[in-house]
C-alpha atoms as one frame of an Amber mdcrd trajectory, in Angstrom:
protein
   0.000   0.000   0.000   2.679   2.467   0.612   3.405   2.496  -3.109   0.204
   3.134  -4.019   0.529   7.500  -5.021   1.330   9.697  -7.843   3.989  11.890
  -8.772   1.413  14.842  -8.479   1.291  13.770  -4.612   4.672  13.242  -3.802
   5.761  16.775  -5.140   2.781  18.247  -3.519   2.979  16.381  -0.032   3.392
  19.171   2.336   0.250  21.228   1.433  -1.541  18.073   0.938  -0.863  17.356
   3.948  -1.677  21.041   5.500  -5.062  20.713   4.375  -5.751  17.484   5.352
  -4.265  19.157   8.854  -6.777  21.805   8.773  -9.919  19.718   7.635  -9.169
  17.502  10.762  -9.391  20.499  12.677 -12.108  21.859  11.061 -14.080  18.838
  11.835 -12.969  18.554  15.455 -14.953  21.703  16.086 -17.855  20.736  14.307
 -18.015  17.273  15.939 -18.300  19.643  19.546 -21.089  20.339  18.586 -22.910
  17.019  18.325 -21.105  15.893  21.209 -21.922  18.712  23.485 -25.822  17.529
  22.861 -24.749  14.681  24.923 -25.839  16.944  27.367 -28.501  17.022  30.071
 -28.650  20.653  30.384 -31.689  21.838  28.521 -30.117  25.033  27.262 -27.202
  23.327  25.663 -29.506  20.886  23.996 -31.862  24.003  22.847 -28.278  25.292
  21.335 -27.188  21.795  19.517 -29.876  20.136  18.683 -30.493  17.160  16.405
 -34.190  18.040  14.909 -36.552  21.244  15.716 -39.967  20.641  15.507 -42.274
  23.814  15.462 -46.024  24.245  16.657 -48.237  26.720  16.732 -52.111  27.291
  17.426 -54.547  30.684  17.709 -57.291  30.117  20.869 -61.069  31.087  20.378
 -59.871  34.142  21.624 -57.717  35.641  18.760 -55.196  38.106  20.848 -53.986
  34.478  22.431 -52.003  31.967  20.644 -49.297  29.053  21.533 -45.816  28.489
  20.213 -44.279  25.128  20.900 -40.787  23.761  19.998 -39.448  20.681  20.538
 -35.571  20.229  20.498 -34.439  16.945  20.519 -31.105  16.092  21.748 -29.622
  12.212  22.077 -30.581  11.803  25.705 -33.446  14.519  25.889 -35.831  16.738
  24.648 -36.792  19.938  25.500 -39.907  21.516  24.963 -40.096  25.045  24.627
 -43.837  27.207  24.931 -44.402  30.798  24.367 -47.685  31.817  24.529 -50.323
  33.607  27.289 -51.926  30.153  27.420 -48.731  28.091  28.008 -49.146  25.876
  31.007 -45.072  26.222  31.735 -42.369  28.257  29.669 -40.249  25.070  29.574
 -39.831  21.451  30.160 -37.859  18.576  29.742 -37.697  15.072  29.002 -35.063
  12.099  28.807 -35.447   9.226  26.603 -35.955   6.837  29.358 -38.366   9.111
  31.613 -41.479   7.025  32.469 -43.503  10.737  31.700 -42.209  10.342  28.013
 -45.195   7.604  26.788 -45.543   8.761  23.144 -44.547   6.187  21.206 -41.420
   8.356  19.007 -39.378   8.339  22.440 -38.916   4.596  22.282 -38.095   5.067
  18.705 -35.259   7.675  19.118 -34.215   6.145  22.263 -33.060   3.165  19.773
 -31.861   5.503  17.174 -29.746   7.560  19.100 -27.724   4.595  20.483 -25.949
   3.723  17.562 -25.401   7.522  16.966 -23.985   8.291  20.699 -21.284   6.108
  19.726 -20.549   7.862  16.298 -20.314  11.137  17.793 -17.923  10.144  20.619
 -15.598   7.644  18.329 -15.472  10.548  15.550 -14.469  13.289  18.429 -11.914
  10.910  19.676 -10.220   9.304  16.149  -9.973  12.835  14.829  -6.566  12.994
  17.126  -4.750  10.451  15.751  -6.023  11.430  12.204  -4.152  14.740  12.926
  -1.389  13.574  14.037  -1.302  11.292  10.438  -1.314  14.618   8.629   1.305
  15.986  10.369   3.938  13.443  10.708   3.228  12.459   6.814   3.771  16.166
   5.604   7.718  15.341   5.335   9.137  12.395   3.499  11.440  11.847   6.437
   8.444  10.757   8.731   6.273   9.102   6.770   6.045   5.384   7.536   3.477
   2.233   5.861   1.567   1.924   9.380   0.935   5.950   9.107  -0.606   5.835
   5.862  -2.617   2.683   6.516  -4.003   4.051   9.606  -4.850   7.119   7.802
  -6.749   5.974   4.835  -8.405   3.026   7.257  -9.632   5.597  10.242 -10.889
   7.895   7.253 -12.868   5.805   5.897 -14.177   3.901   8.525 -15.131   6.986
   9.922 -17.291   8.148   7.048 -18.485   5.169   6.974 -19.888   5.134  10.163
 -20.675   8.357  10.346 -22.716   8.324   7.069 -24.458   4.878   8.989 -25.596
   6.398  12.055 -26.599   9.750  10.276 -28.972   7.203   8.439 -30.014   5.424
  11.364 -31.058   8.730  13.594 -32.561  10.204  10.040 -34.712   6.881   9.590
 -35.345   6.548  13.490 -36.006  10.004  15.173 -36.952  12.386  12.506 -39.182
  10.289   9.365 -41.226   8.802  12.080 -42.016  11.700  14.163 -45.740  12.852
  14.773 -47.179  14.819  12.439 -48.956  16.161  15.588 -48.034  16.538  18.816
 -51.037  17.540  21.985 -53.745  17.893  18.908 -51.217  20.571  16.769 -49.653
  20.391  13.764 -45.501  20.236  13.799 -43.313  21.296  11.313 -39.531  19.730
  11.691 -36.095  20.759  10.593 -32.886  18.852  11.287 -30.833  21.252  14.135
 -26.948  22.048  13.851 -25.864  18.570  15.420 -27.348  16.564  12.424 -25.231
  19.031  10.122 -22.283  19.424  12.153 -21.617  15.661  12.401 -22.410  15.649
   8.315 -19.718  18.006   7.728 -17.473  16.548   9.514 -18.218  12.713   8.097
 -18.170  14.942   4.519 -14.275  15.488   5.388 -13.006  11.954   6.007 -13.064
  11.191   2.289 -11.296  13.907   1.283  -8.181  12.972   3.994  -8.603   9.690
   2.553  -8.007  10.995  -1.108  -4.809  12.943   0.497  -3.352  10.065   1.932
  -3.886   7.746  -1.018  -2.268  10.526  -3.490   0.588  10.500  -1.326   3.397
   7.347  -1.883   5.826   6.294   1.040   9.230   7.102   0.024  11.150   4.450
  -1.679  14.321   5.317  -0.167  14.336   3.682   3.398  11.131   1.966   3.451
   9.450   0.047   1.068  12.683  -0.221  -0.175  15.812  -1.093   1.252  18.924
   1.622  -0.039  21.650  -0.153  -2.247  24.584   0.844   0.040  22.924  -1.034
   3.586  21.444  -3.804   0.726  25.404  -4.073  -0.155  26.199  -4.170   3.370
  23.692  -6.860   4.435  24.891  -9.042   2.168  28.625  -8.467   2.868  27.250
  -9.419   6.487  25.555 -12.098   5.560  28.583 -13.748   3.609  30.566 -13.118
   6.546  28.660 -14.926   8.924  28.290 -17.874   6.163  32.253 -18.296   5.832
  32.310 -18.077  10.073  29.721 -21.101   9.729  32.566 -22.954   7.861
């Protein structure tokens, strides 16, 4: 694999490199986001949500009406009301709260497993992935295991990423209510859902960089001609000592 490369790649290594360096860092501060909505604190989850869903009704008397939003988070939603009707300005909800019985909390419970994981893996692997970039930007530090850890995290990563983006799309936003406490809802996907995609968007491109870019012949895949010369000099040595 480390021959695998072009020409192009090898002369342009370094700034290659640099922006694979930057897009790793780009997407460390998007994936914050998403993982900050780990949260139980309803006013981070209001601020990194995964989906918003809006609601809104007039009363019988027309100088009152209701705004609701719903932000759902991975472990909680919070639901938002401003209105002179509202019952409470705000509430809250986990997942696994006995008081959430509508039948979309069991459903995103099970969605958001599989994308709890994503969002803490990709947070975590994005270190390493930096560290790729930067000791492969000079010939002199660029090894096989660094370049076959950086195209395999890359694209398992988007792999996964693009999976679990699937998985919370298909299991806690499609299958919401159209209505929620007899109103109709409107829903958007929240920064979280596009922060993470962002960030899974990247991983190919790093891949890309890393498969442009060949391990150096000389010292490598390849051992020099003056230590090949010596080895076998060595090696005759020891055969004539075995005499």
């Amino acid at each position: 694999m480390g021959k695998w490369g072009t020409e192009w790649g090898a002369r342009h290594r370094a700034p290659l490199q640099f922006l694979g360096f930057w897009l790793s860092f780009i997407s460390i501060v998007l994936l914050i986001i998403p993982f900050a909505s780990l949260s139980h604190n309803p006013g981070v989850i209001k601020n990194t949500s995964w989906t918003v869903a809006k609601a809104s009704a007039t009363s019988i008397d027309t100088n009152s009406s209701i705004d609701l939003k719903y932000y759902i988070g991975l472990r909680m939603f919070v639901i938002s009301c401003d209105g002179d009707v509202c019952p409470q300005q705000q509430t809250h909800f986990k997942w696994t709260d006995t008081e959430c019985v509508d039948e979309f909390c069991d459903d995103c419970l099970d969605a958001t497993d599989g994308t709890i994981t994503s969002a803490i893996l990709g947070l975590i692997t994005m270190f390493p992935q930096i560290t790729t970039n930067m000791q492969r930007s000079a010939p002199s530090g660029d090894l096989h295991c660094q370049k076959f850890m950086g195209m395999l995290t890359s694209i398992l990563g988007f792999v996964g990423g693009i999976y679990s983006l699937y998985s919370y799309q298909s299991g806690c936003y499609t299958n919401l209510p159209d209505t929620i406490a007899g109103y109709d809802v409107s829903y958007h996907l929240g920064p979280s859902y596009y922060c993470m995609l962002a960030a899974t968007l990247c991983k190919p491109i790093d891949f890309l960089i890393n498969l442009l870019i060949p391990v150096p012949v000389q010292g490598y895949w390849k051992q020099p001609e003056e230590e090949q010369i010596m080895t076998d000099s060595l090696i005759d040595i020891d055969v004539d000592k075995s005499y």
